[in-house]
Amino acid sequence: MAQRLALGQLRVQKVRHRDGRCSYTVFDSASGLHSGADWYLSKYAGPGSDRTYAYLLVDHLRWLEHEGLTPESVVFRDLKRYMGA
């Protein structure tokens, strides 16, 4: 079984491809594959950075959910608060 961090509904999921490659994506237990996160992470699949980006993205998406925001509604002031600036 694949190891994964599962806090809340979002988690990082390791994907093993038929050709032996591995990549990482974000899975939402309530609705399945997180399409926005998967679209973003697909650009980085392979070079080794997609796992790191997936965990950072899950953290950010959880924060958005906690704050009652959506990726479309977040503004720069919200991101400054998220970054602690």
PDB file of N, CA and C in Angstrom:
ATOM      1  N   MET A   1       0.842  -1.186   0.000  1.00  0.00           N
ATOM      2  CA  MET A   1       0.000   0.000   0.000  1.00  0.00           C
ATOM      3  C   MET A   1       0.881   1.240   0.000  1.00  0.00           C
ATOM      4  N   ALA A   2       0.508   2.218  -0.765  1.00  0.00           N
ATOM      5  CA  ALA A   2       1.282   3.457  -0.874  1.00  0.00           C
ATOM      6  C   ALA A   2       1.184   4.265   0.414  1.00  0.00           C
ATOM      7  N   GLN A   3       2.284   4.882   0.806  1.00  0.00           N
ATOM      8  CA  GLN A   3       2.269   5.762   1.966  1.00  0.00           C
ATOM      9  C   GLN A   3       1.722   7.106   1.536  1.00  0.00           C
ATOM     10  N   ARG A   4       0.924   7.728   2.416  1.00  0.00           N
ATOM     11  CA  ARG A   4       0.366   9.025   2.085  1.00  0.00           C
ATOM     12  C   ARG A   4       0.033   9.782   3.360  1.00  0.00           C
ATOM     13  N   LEU A   5       0.040  11.078   3.262  1.00  0.00           N
ATOM     14  CA  LEU A   5      -0.368  11.933   4.354  1.00  0.00           C
ATOM     15  C   LEU A   5      -1.851  12.204   4.185  1.00  0.00           C
ATOM     16  N   ALA A   6      -2.637  11.898   5.194  1.00  0.00           N
ATOM     17  CA  ALA A   6      -4.082  12.064   5.077  1.00  0.00           C
ATOM     18  C   ALA A   6      -4.611  12.836   6.272  1.00  0.00           C
ATOM     19  N   LEU A   7      -4.645  14.126   6.177  1.00  0.00           N
ATOM     20  CA  LEU A   7      -5.245  14.982   7.191  1.00  0.00           C
ATOM     21  C   LEU A   7      -6.432  15.654   6.534  1.00  0.00           C
ATOM     22  N   GLY A   8      -7.610  15.441   7.054  1.00  0.00           N
ATOM     23  CA  GLY A   8      -8.791  16.006   6.420  1.00  0.00           C
ATOM     24  C   GLY A   8      -9.144  15.212   5.173  1.00  0.00           C
ATOM     25  N   GLN A   9      -9.709  15.871   4.211  1.00  0.00           N
ATOM     26  CA  GLN A   9     -10.170  15.209   2.997  1.00  0.00           C
ATOM     27  C   GLN A   9      -9.119  15.143   1.898  1.00  0.00           C
ATOM     28  N   LEU A  10      -8.141  16.026   1.928  1.00  0.00           N
ATOM     29  CA  LEU A  10      -7.135  16.078   0.869  1.00  0.00           C
ATOM     30  C   LEU A  10      -5.905  15.270   1.251  1.00  0.00           C
ATOM     31  N   ARG A  11      -5.325  14.604   0.261  1.00  0.00           N
ATOM     32  CA  ARG A  11      -4.088  13.874   0.513  1.00  0.00           C
ATOM     33  C   ARG A  11      -3.262  13.796  -0.766  1.00  0.00           C
ATOM     34  N   VAL A  12      -1.977  13.580  -0.583  1.00  0.00           N
ATOM     35  CA  VAL A  12      -1.084  13.357  -1.716  1.00  0.00           C
ATOM     36  C   VAL A  12      -1.146  11.879  -2.059  1.00  0.00           C
ATOM     37  N   GLN A  13      -1.291  11.591  -3.335  1.00  0.00           N
ATOM     38  CA  GLN A  13      -1.397  10.209  -3.791  1.00  0.00           C
ATOM     39  C   GLN A  13      -0.272   9.926  -4.786  1.00  0.00           C
ATOM     40  N   LYS A  14       0.459   8.858  -4.540  1.00  0.00           N
ATOM     41  CA  LYS A  14       1.504   8.427  -5.468  1.00  0.00           C
ATOM     42  C   LYS A  14       0.841   7.627  -6.583  1.00  0.00           C
ATOM     43  N   VAL A  15       1.200   7.938  -7.819  1.00  0.00           N
ATOM     44  CA  VAL A  15       0.639   7.260  -8.985  1.00  0.00           C
ATOM     45  C   VAL A  15       1.762   6.498  -9.676  1.00  0.00           C
ATOM     46  N   ARG A  16       1.575   5.197  -9.822  1.00  0.00           N
ATOM     47  CA  ARG A  16       2.558   4.371 -10.534  1.00  0.00           C
ATOM     48  C   ARG A  16       2.046   4.124 -11.942  1.00  0.00           C
ATOM     49  N   HIS A  17       2.852   4.509 -12.915  1.00  0.00           N
ATOM     50  CA  HIS A  17       2.460   4.374 -14.317  1.00  0.00           C
ATOM     51  C   HIS A  17       2.902   3.017 -14.854  1.00  0.00           C
ATOM     52  N   ARG A  18       2.285   2.587 -15.927  1.00  0.00           N
ATOM     53  CA  ARG A  18       2.598   1.276 -16.517  1.00  0.00           C
ATOM     54  C   ARG A  18       4.051   1.165 -16.951  1.00  0.00           C
ATOM     55  N   ASP A  19       4.638   2.278 -17.349  1.00  0.00           N
ATOM     56  CA  ASP A  19       6.030   2.237 -17.808  1.00  0.00           C
ATOM     57  C   ASP A  19       7.036   2.293 -16.656  1.00  0.00           C
ATOM     58  N   GLY A  20       6.555   2.235 -15.413  1.00  0.00           N
ATOM     59  CA  GLY A  20       7.440   2.215 -14.257  1.00  0.00           C
ATOM     60  C   GLY A  20       7.669   3.564 -13.600  1.00  0.00           C
ATOM     61  N   ARG A  21       7.269   4.640 -14.263  1.00  0.00           N
ATOM     62  CA  ARG A  21       7.433   5.968 -13.665  1.00  0.00           C
ATOM     63  C   ARG A  21       6.457   6.147 -12.505  1.00  0.00           C
ATOM     64  N   CYS A  22       6.820   7.048 -11.602  1.00  0.00           N
ATOM     65  CA  CYS A  22       5.934   7.435 -10.510  1.00  0.00           C
ATOM     66  C   CYS A  22       5.737   8.939 -10.565  1.00  0.00           C
ATOM     67  N   SER A  23       4.540   9.363 -10.255  1.00  0.00           N
ATOM     68  CA  SER A  23       4.258  10.787 -10.135  1.00  0.00           C
ATOM     69  C   SER A  23       3.327  10.957  -8.945  1.00  0.00           C
ATOM     70  N   TYR A  24       3.048  12.191  -8.592  1.00  0.00           N
ATOM     71  CA  TYR A  24       2.224  12.489  -7.425  1.00  0.00           C
ATOM     72  C   TYR A  24       1.108  13.438  -7.831  1.00  0.00           C
ATOM     73  N   THR A  25      -0.040  13.255  -7.195  1.00  0.00           N
ATOM     74  CA  THR A  25      -1.169  14.123  -7.450  1.00  0.00           C
ATOM     75  C   THR A  25      -1.916  14.344  -6.136  1.00  0.00           C
ATOM     76  N   VAL A  26      -2.951  15.147  -6.172  1.00  0.00           N
ATOM     77  CA  VAL A  26      -3.757  15.437  -4.985  1.00  0.00           C
ATOM     78  C   VAL A  26      -5.115  14.769  -5.167  1.00  0.00           C
ATOM     79  N   PHE A  27      -5.504  14.030  -4.148  1.00  0.00           N
ATOM     80  CA  PHE A  27      -6.763  13.296  -4.165  1.00  0.00           C
ATOM     81  C   PHE A  27      -7.654  13.829  -3.054  1.00  0.00           C
ATOM     82  N   ASP A  28      -8.908  14.069  -3.374  1.00  0.00           N
ATOM     83  CA  ASP A  28      -9.894  14.529  -2.411  1.00  0.00           C
ATOM     84  C   ASP A  28     -10.817  13.348  -2.100  1.00  0.00           C
ATOM     85  N   SER A  29     -10.848  12.929  -0.847  1.00  0.00           N
ATOM     86  CA  SER A  29     -11.650  11.763  -0.461  1.00  0.00           C
ATOM     87  C   SER A  29     -13.128  11.945  -0.773  1.00  0.00           C
ATOM     88  N   ALA A  30     -13.597  13.165  -0.779  1.00  0.00           N
ATOM     89  CA  ALA A  30     -15.013  13.432  -1.019  1.00  0.00           C
ATOM     90  C   ALA A  30     -15.366  13.425  -2.504  1.00  0.00           C
ATOM     91  N   SER A  31     -14.477  13.942  -3.348  1.00  0.00           N
ATOM     92  CA  SER A  31     -14.838  14.093  -4.764  1.00  0.00           C
ATOM     93  C   SER A  31     -13.862  13.439  -5.741  1.00  0.00           C
ATOM     94  N   GLY A  32     -12.844  12.760  -5.262  1.00  0.00           N
ATOM     95  CA  GLY A  32     -11.897  12.082  -6.140  1.00  0.00           C
ATOM     96  C   GLY A  32     -10.709  12.952  -6.483  1.00  0.00           C
ATOM     97  N   LEU A  33     -10.180  12.758  -7.660  1.00  0.00           N
ATOM     98  CA  LEU A  33      -9.004  13.486  -8.125  1.00  0.00           C
ATOM     99  C   LEU A  33      -9.267  14.987  -8.113  1.00  0.00           C
ATOM    100  N   HIS A  34      -8.361  15.749  -7.529  1.00  0.00           N
ATOM    101  CA  HIS A  34      -8.486  17.212  -7.510  1.00  0.00           C
ATOM    102  C   HIS A  34      -7.954  17.712  -8.860  1.00  0.00           C
ATOM    103  N   SER A  35      -8.862  18.060  -9.758  1.00  0.00           N
ATOM    104  CA  SER A  35      -8.477  18.359 -11.144  1.00  0.00           C
ATOM    105  C   SER A  35      -7.549  19.560 -11.260  1.00  0.00           C
ATOM    106  N   GLY A  36      -7.780  20.610 -10.487  1.00  0.00           N
ATOM    107  CA  GLY A  36      -6.914  21.788 -10.549  1.00  0.00           C
ATOM    108  C   GLY A  36      -5.500  21.472 -10.117  1.00  0.00           C
ATOM    109  N   ALA A  37      -5.375  20.731  -9.032  1.00  0.00           N
ATOM    110  CA  ALA A  37      -4.055  20.346  -8.539  1.00  0.00           C
ATOM    111  C   ALA A  37      -3.380  19.396  -9.522  1.00  0.00           C
ATOM    112  N   ASP A  38      -4.140  18.442 -10.069  1.00  0.00           N
ATOM    113  CA  ASP A  38      -3.570  17.496 -11.024  1.00  0.00           C
ATOM    114  C   ASP A  38      -3.076  18.206 -12.271  1.00  0.00           C
ATOM    115  N   TRP A  39      -3.824  19.191 -12.744  1.00  0.00           N
ATOM    116  CA  TRP A  39      -3.400  19.962 -13.918  1.00  0.00           C
ATOM    117  C   TRP A  39      -2.072  20.658 -13.630  1.00  0.00           C
ATOM    118  N   TYR A  40      -1.971  21.288 -12.466  1.00  0.00           N
ATOM    119  CA  TYR A  40      -0.746  22.004 -12.105  1.00  0.00           C
ATOM    120  C   TYR A  40       0.427  21.034 -11.944  1.00  0.00           C
ATOM    121  N   LEU A  41       0.219  19.936 -11.245  1.00  0.00           N
ATOM    122  CA  LEU A  41       1.303  18.998 -10.967  1.00  0.00           C
ATOM    123  C   LEU A  41       1.751  18.227 -12.206  1.00  0.00           C
ATOM    124  N   SER A  42       0.878  18.066 -13.179  1.00  0.00           N
ATOM    125  CA  SER A  42       1.257  17.317 -14.380  1.00  0.00           C
ATOM    126  C   SER A  42       2.401  17.988 -15.135  1.00  0.00           C
ATOM    127  N   LYS A  43       2.546  19.291 -14.957  1.00  0.00           N
ATOM    128  CA  LYS A  43       3.654  20.014 -15.605  1.00  0.00           C
ATOM    129  C   LYS A  43       5.005  19.634 -15.007  1.00  0.00           C
ATOM    130  N   TYR A  44       4.989  19.170 -13.762  1.00  0.00           N
ATOM    131  CA  TYR A  44       6.234  18.884 -13.048  1.00  0.00           C
ATOM    132  C   TYR A  44       6.474  17.394 -12.833  1.00  0.00           C
ATOM    133  N   ALA A  45       5.646  16.548 -13.409  1.00  0.00           N
ATOM    134  CA  ALA A  45       5.777  15.102 -13.211  1.00  0.00           C
ATOM    135  C   ALA A  45       7.100  14.615 -13.777  1.00  0.00           C
ATOM    136  N   GLY A  46       7.795  13.851 -12.971  1.00  0.00           N
ATOM    137  CA  GLY A  46       9.020  13.240 -13.458  1.00  0.00           C
ATOM    138  C   GLY A  46      10.316  13.790 -12.909  1.00  0.00           C
ATOM    139  N   PRO A  47      10.546  15.095 -12.943  1.00  0.00           N
ATOM    140  CA  PRO A  47      11.873  15.575 -12.546  1.00  0.00           C
ATOM    141  C   PRO A  47      12.152  15.492 -11.045  1.00  0.00           C
ATOM    142  N   GLY A  48      11.186  15.032 -10.242  1.00  0.00           N
ATOM    143  CA  GLY A  48      11.418  14.875  -8.818  1.00  0.00           C
ATOM    144  C   GLY A  48      10.822  15.968  -7.971  1.00  0.00           C
ATOM    145  N   SER A  49      10.356  17.036  -8.579  1.00  0.00           N
ATOM    146  CA  SER A  49       9.793  18.136  -7.801  1.00  0.00           C
ATOM    147  C   SER A  49       8.284  18.002  -7.596  1.00  0.00           C
ATOM    148  N   ASP A  50       7.630  17.103  -8.319  1.00  0.00           N
ATOM    149  CA  ASP A  50       6.173  17.005  -8.205  1.00  0.00           C
ATOM    150  C   ASP A  50       5.736  16.540  -6.818  1.00  0.00           C
ATOM    151  N   ARG A  51       6.521  15.715  -6.151  1.00  0.00           N
ATOM    152  CA  ARG A  51       6.158  15.275  -4.797  1.00  0.00           C
ATOM    153  C   ARG A  51       6.177  16.463  -3.826  1.00  0.00           C
ATOM    154  N   THR A  52       7.230  17.238  -3.870  1.00  0.00           N
ATOM    155  CA  THR A  52       7.339  18.415  -3.006  1.00  0.00           C
ATOM    156  C   THR A  52       6.205  19.387  -3.285  1.00  0.00           C
ATOM    157  N   TYR A  53       5.962  19.671  -4.566  1.00  0.00           N
ATOM    158  CA  TYR A  53       4.890  20.589  -4.928  1.00  0.00           C
ATOM    159  C   TYR A  53       3.527  20.058  -4.484  1.00  0.00           C
ATOM    160  N   ALA A  54       3.324  18.748  -4.561  1.00  0.00           N
ATOM    161  CA  ALA A  54       2.045  18.161  -4.157  1.00  0.00           C
ATOM    162  C   ALA A  54       1.784  18.397  -2.672  1.00  0.00           C
ATOM    163  N   TYR A  55       2.795  18.187  -1.830  1.00  0.00           N
ATOM    164  CA  TYR A  55       2.601  18.402  -0.395  1.00  0.00           C
ATOM    165  C   TYR A  55       2.384  19.882  -0.072  1.00  0.00           C
ATOM    166  N   LEU A  56       3.092  20.752  -0.754  1.00  0.00           N
ATOM    167  CA  LEU A  56       2.885  22.189  -0.539  1.00  0.00           C
ATOM    168  C   LEU A  56       1.501  22.618  -1.019  1.00  0.00           C
ATOM    169  N   LEU A  57       1.075  22.060  -2.123  1.00  0.00           N
ATOM    170  CA  LEU A  57      -0.236  22.385  -2.668  1.00  0.00           C
ATOM    171  C   LEU A  57      -1.357  21.897  -1.750  1.00  0.00           C
ATOM    172  N   VAL A  58      -1.212  20.713  -1.172  1.00  0.00           N
ATOM    173  CA  VAL A  58      -2.206  20.208  -0.223  1.00  0.00           C
ATOM    174  C   VAL A  58      -2.293  21.147   0.976  1.00  0.00           C
ATOM    175  N   ASP A  59      -1.155  21.594   1.476  1.00  0.00           N
ATOM    176  CA  ASP A  59      -1.148  22.532   2.597  1.00  0.00           C
ATOM    177  C   ASP A  59      -1.912  23.798   2.237  1.00  0.00           C
ATOM    178  N   HIS A  60      -1.642  24.325   1.069  1.00  0.00           N
ATOM    179  CA  HIS A  60      -2.318  25.551   0.626  1.00  0.00           C
ATOM    180  C   HIS A  60      -3.819  25.326   0.443  1.00  0.00           C
ATOM    181  N   LEU A  61      -4.203  24.222  -0.171  1.00  0.00           N
ATOM    182  CA  LEU A  61      -5.622  23.934  -0.392  1.00  0.00           C
ATOM    183  C   LEU A  61      -6.357  23.724   0.919  1.00  0.00           C
ATOM    184  N   ARG A  62      -5.707  23.105   1.892  1.00  0.00           N
ATOM    185  CA  ARG A  62      -6.319  22.946   3.215  1.00  0.00           C
ATOM    186  C   ARG A  62      -6.510  24.296   3.887  1.00  0.00           C
ATOM    187  N   TRP A  63      -5.528  25.173   3.728  1.00  0.00           N
ATOM    188  CA  TRP A  63      -5.646  26.515   4.297  1.00  0.00           C
ATOM    189  C   TRP A  63      -6.815  27.259   3.659  1.00  0.00           C
ATOM    190  N   LEU A  64      -6.933  27.161   2.337  1.00  0.00           N
ATOM    191  CA  LEU A  64      -8.062  27.807   1.648  1.00  0.00           C
ATOM    192  C   LEU A  64      -9.387  27.313   2.216  1.00  0.00           C
ATOM    193  N   GLU A  65      -9.496  26.003   2.385  1.00  0.00           N
ATOM    194  CA  GLU A  65     -10.729  25.426   2.921  1.00  0.00           C
ATOM    195  C   GLU A  65     -10.984  25.924   4.344  1.00  0.00           C
ATOM    196  N   HIS A  66      -9.947  25.955   5.159  1.00  0.00           N
ATOM    197  CA  HIS A  66     -10.079  26.429   6.545  1.00  0.00           C
ATOM    198  C   HIS A  66     -10.550  27.877   6.592  1.00  0.00           C
ATOM    199  N   GLU A  67     -10.067  28.702   5.672  1.00  0.00           N
ATOM    200  CA  GLU A  67     -10.420  30.126   5.625  1.00  0.00           C
ATOM    201  C   GLU A  67     -11.729  30.389   4.892  1.00  0.00           C
ATOM    202  N   GLY A  68     -12.332  29.353   4.302  1.00  0.00           N
ATOM    203  CA  GLY A  68     -13.574  29.527   3.569  1.00  0.00           C
ATOM    204  C   GLY A  68     -13.376  30.204   2.215  1.00  0.00           C
ATOM    205  N   LEU A  69     -12.190  30.040   1.641  1.00  0.00           N
ATOM    206  CA  LEU A  69     -11.859  30.661   0.357  1.00  0.00           C
ATOM    207  C   LEU A  69     -11.805  29.602  -0.735  1.00  0.00           C
ATOM    208  N   THR A  70     -11.876  30.060  -1.961  1.00  0.00           N
ATOM    209  CA  THR A  70     -11.672  29.196  -3.126  1.00  0.00           C
ATOM    210  C   THR A  70     -10.475  29.737  -3.897  1.00  0.00           C
ATOM    211  N   PRO A  71      -9.868  28.927  -4.760  1.00  0.00           N
ATOM    212  CA  PRO A  71      -8.761  29.445  -5.565  1.00  0.00           C
ATOM    213  C   PRO A  71      -9.155  30.673  -6.397  1.00  0.00           C
ATOM    214  N   GLU A  72     -10.427  30.760  -6.767  1.00  0.00           N
ATOM    215  CA  GLU A  72     -10.897  31.893  -7.565  1.00  0.00           C
ATOM    216  C   GLU A  72     -11.132  33.150  -6.727  1.00  0.00           C
ATOM    217  N   SER A  73     -11.405  32.978  -5.432  1.00  0.00           N
ATOM    218  CA  SER A  73     -11.747  34.136  -4.609  1.00  0.00           C
ATOM    219  C   SER A  73     -10.592  34.700  -3.789  1.00  0.00           C
ATOM    220  N   VAL A  74      -9.493  33.981  -3.695  1.00  0.00           N
ATOM    221  CA  VAL A  74      -8.367  34.434  -2.876  1.00  0.00           C
ATOM    222  C   VAL A  74      -7.732  35.682  -3.495  1.00  0.00           C
ATOM    223  N   VAL A  75      -7.338  36.620  -2.640  1.00  0.00           N
ATOM    224  CA  VAL A  75      -6.691  37.846  -3.099  1.00  0.00           C
ATOM    225  C   VAL A  75      -5.298  37.931  -2.463  1.00  0.00           C
ATOM    226  N   PHE A  76      -4.499  38.852  -2.950  1.00  0.00           N
ATOM    227  CA  PHE A  76      -3.112  38.969  -2.509  1.00  0.00           C
ATOM    228  C   PHE A  76      -3.006  39.150  -0.992  1.00  0.00           C
ATOM    229  N   ARG A  77      -3.900  39.903  -0.417  1.00  0.00           N
ATOM    230  CA  ARG A  77      -3.903  40.124   1.039  1.00  0.00           C
ATOM    231  C   ARG A  77      -4.048  38.797   1.781  1.00  0.00           C
ATOM    232  N   ASP A  78      -4.892  37.886   1.259  1.00  0.00           N
ATOM    233  CA  ASP A  78      -5.042  36.562   1.861  1.00  0.00           C
ATOM    234  C   ASP A  78      -3.742  35.780   1.786  1.00  0.00           C
ATOM    235  N   LEU A  79      -3.073  35.853   0.647  1.00  0.00           N
ATOM    236  CA  LEU A  79      -1.808  35.136   0.488  1.00  0.00           C
ATOM    237  C   LEU A  79      -0.722  35.697   1.407  1.00  0.00           C
ATOM    238  N   LYS A  80      -0.718  36.978   1.620  1.00  0.00           N
ATOM    239  CA  LYS A  80       0.245  37.576   2.550  1.00  0.00           C
ATOM    240  C   LYS A  80       0.005  37.037   3.963  1.00  0.00           C
ATOM    241  N   ARG A  81      -1.252  36.908   4.351  1.00  0.00           N
ATOM    242  CA  ARG A  81      -1.579  36.361   5.664  1.00  0.00           C
ATOM    243  C   ARG A  81      -1.147  34.895   5.739  1.00  0.00           C
ATOM    244  N   TYR A  82      -1.382  34.132   4.684  1.00  0.00           N
ATOM    245  CA  TYR A  82      -0.994  32.727   4.623  1.00  0.00           C
ATOM    246  C   TYR A  82       0.520  32.572   4.772  1.00  0.00           C
ATOM    247  N   MET A  83       1.257  33.453   4.133  1.00  0.00           N
ATOM    248  CA  MET A  83       2.727  33.389   4.176  1.00  0.00           C
ATOM    249  C   MET A  83       3.289  34.008   5.453  1.00  0.00           C
ATOM    250  N   GLY A  84       2.448  34.636   6.252  1.00  0.00           N
ATOM    251  CA  GLY A  84       2.907  35.237   7.493  1.00  0.00           C
ATOM    252  C   GLY A  84       3.677  36.532   7.269  1.00  0.00           C
ATOM    253  N   ALA A  85       3.429  37.175   6.144  1.00  0.00           N
ATOM    254  CA  ALA A  85       4.143  38.426   5.836  1.00  0.00           C
ATOM    255  C   ALA A  85       3.461  39.612   6.463  1.00  0.00           C
TER     256      ALA A  85
END
